[in-house]
mmCIF file of N, CA and C in Angstrom:
data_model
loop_
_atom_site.group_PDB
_atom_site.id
_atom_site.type_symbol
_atom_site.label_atom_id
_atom_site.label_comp_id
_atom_site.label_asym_id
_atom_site.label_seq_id
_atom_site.Cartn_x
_atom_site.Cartn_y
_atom_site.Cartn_z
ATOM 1 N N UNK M 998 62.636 210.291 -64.978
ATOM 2 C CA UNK M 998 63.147 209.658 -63.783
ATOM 3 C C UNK M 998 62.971 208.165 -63.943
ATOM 4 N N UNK M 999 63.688 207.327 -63.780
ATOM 5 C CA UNK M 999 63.951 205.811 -64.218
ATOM 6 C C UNK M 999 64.824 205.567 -62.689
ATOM 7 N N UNK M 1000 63.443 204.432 -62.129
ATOM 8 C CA UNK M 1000 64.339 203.712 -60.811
ATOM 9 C C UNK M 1000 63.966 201.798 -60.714
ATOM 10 N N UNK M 1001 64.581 201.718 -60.270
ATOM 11 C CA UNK M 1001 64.149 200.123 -60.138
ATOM 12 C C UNK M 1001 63.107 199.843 -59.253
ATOM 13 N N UNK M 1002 61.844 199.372 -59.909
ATOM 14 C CA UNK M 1002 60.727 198.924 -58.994
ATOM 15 C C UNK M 1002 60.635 197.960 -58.231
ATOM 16 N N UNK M 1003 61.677 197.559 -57.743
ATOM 17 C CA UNK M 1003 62.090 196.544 -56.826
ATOM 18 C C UNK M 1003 62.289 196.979 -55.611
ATOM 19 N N UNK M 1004 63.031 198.208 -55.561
ATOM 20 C CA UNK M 1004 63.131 199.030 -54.625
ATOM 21 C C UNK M 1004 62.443 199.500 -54.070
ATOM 22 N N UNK M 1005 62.501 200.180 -52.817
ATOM 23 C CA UNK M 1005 61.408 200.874 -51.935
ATOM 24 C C UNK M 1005 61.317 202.363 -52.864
ATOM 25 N N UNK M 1006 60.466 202.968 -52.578
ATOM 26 C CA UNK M 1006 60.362 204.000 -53.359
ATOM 27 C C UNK M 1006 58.981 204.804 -52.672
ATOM 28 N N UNK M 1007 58.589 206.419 -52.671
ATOM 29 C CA UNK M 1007 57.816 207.328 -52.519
ATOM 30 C C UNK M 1007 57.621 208.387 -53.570
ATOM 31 N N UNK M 1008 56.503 208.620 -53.857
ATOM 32 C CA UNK M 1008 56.544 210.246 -54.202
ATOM 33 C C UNK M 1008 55.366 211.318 -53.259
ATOM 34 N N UNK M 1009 56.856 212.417 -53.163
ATOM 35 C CA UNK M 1009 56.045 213.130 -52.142
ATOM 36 C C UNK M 1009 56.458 214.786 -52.825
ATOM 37 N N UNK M 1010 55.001 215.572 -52.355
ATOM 38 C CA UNK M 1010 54.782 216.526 -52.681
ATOM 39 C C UNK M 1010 55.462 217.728 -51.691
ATOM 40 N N UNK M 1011 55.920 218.546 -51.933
ATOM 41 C CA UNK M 1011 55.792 219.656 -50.741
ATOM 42 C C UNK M 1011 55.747 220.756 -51.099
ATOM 43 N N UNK M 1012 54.903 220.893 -52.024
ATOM 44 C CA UNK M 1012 53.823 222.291 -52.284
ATOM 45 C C UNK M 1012 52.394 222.048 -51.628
ATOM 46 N N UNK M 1013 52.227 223.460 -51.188
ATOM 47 C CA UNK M 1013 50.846 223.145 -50.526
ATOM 48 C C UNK M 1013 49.150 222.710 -51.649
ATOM 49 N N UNK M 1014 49.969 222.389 -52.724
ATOM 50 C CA UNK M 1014 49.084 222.286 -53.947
ATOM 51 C C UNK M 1014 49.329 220.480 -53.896
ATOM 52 N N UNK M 1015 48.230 219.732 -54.177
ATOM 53 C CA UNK M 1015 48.607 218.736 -55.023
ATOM 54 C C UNK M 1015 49.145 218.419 -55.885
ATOM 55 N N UNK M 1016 50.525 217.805 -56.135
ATOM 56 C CA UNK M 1016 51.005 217.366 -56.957
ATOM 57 C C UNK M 1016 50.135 216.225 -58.261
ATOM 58 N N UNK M 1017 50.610 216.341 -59.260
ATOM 59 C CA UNK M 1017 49.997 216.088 -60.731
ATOM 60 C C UNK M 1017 51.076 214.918 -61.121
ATOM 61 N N UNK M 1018 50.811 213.661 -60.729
ATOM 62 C CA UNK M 1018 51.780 212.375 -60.539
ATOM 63 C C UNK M 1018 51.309 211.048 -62.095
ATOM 64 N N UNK M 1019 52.313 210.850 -63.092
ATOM 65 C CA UNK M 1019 52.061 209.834 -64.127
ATOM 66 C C UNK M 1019 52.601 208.831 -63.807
ATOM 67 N N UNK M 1020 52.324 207.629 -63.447
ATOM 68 C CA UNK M 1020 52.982 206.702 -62.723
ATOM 69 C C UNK M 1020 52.832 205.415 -63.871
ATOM 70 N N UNK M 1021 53.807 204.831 -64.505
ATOM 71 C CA UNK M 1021 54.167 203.972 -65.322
ATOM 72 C C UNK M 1021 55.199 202.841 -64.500
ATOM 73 N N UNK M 1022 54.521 201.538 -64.761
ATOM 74 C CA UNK M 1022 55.254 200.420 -64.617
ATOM 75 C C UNK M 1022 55.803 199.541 -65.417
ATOM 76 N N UNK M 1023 56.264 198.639 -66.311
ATOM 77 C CA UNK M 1023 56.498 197.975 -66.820
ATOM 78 C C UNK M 1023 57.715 197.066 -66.897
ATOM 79 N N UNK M 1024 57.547 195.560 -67.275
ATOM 80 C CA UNK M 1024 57.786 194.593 -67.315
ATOM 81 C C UNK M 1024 59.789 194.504 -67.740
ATOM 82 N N UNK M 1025 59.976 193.867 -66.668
ATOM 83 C CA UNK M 1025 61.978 193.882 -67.282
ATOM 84 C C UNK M 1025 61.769 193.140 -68.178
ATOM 85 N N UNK M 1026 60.357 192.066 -68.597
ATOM 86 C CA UNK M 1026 61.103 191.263 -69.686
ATOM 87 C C UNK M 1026 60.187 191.744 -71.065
ATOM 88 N N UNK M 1027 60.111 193.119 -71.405
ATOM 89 C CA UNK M 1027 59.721 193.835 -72.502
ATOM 90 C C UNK M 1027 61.072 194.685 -73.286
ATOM 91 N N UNK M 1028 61.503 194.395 -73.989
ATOM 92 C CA UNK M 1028 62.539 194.719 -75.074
ATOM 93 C C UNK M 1028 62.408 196.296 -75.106
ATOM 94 N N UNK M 1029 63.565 196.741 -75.030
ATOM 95 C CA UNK M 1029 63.918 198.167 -75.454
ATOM 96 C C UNK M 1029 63.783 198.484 -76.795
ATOM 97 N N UNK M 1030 63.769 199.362 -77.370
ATOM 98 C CA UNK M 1030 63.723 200.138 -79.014
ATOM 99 C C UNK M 1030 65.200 200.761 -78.661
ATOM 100 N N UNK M 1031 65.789 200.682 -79.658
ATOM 101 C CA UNK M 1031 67.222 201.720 -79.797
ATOM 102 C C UNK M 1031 67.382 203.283 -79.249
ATOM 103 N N UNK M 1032 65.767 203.797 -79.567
ATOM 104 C CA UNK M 1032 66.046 204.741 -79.089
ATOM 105 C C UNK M 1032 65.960 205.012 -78.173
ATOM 106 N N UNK M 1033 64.817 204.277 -77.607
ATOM 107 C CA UNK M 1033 64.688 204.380 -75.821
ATOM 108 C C UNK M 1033 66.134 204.103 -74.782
ATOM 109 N N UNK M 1034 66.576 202.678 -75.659
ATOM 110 C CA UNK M 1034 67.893 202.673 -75.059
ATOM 111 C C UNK M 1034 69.412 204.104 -75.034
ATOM 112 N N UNK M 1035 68.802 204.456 -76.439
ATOM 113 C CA UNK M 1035 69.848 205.602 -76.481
ATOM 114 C C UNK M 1035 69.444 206.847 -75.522
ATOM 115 N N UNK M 1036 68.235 206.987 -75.684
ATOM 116 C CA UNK M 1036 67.880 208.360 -74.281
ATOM 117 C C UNK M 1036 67.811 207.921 -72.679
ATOM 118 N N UNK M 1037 67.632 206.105 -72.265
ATOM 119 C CA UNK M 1037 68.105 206.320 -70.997
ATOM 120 C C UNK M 1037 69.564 206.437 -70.904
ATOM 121 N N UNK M 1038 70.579 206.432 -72.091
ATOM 122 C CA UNK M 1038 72.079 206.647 -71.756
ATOM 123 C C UNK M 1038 72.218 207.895 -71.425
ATOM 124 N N UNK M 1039 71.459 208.674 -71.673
ATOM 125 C CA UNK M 1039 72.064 210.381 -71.452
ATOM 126 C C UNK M 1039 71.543 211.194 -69.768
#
């Protein structure tokens, strides 16, 4: 899942279980690798 962190944004659970959440941020001005660029195209 890839959204713009600029934006408002939530994550919400609705199992009566806690959800198991990896939360990664990083920088627009860090350079893509080819391949990364090729798997957010798909």
């Amino acid at each position: 899942l890839y959204f713009d962190s600029r934006t408002g944004h939530a994550a919400v659970s609705t199992s009566e279980e806690d959800a198991e959440v990896l939360w990664m941020a990083t920088s627009a001005d860090i350079p893509q690798t080819s391949a990364a660029a090729e798997s957010a195209k798909k």
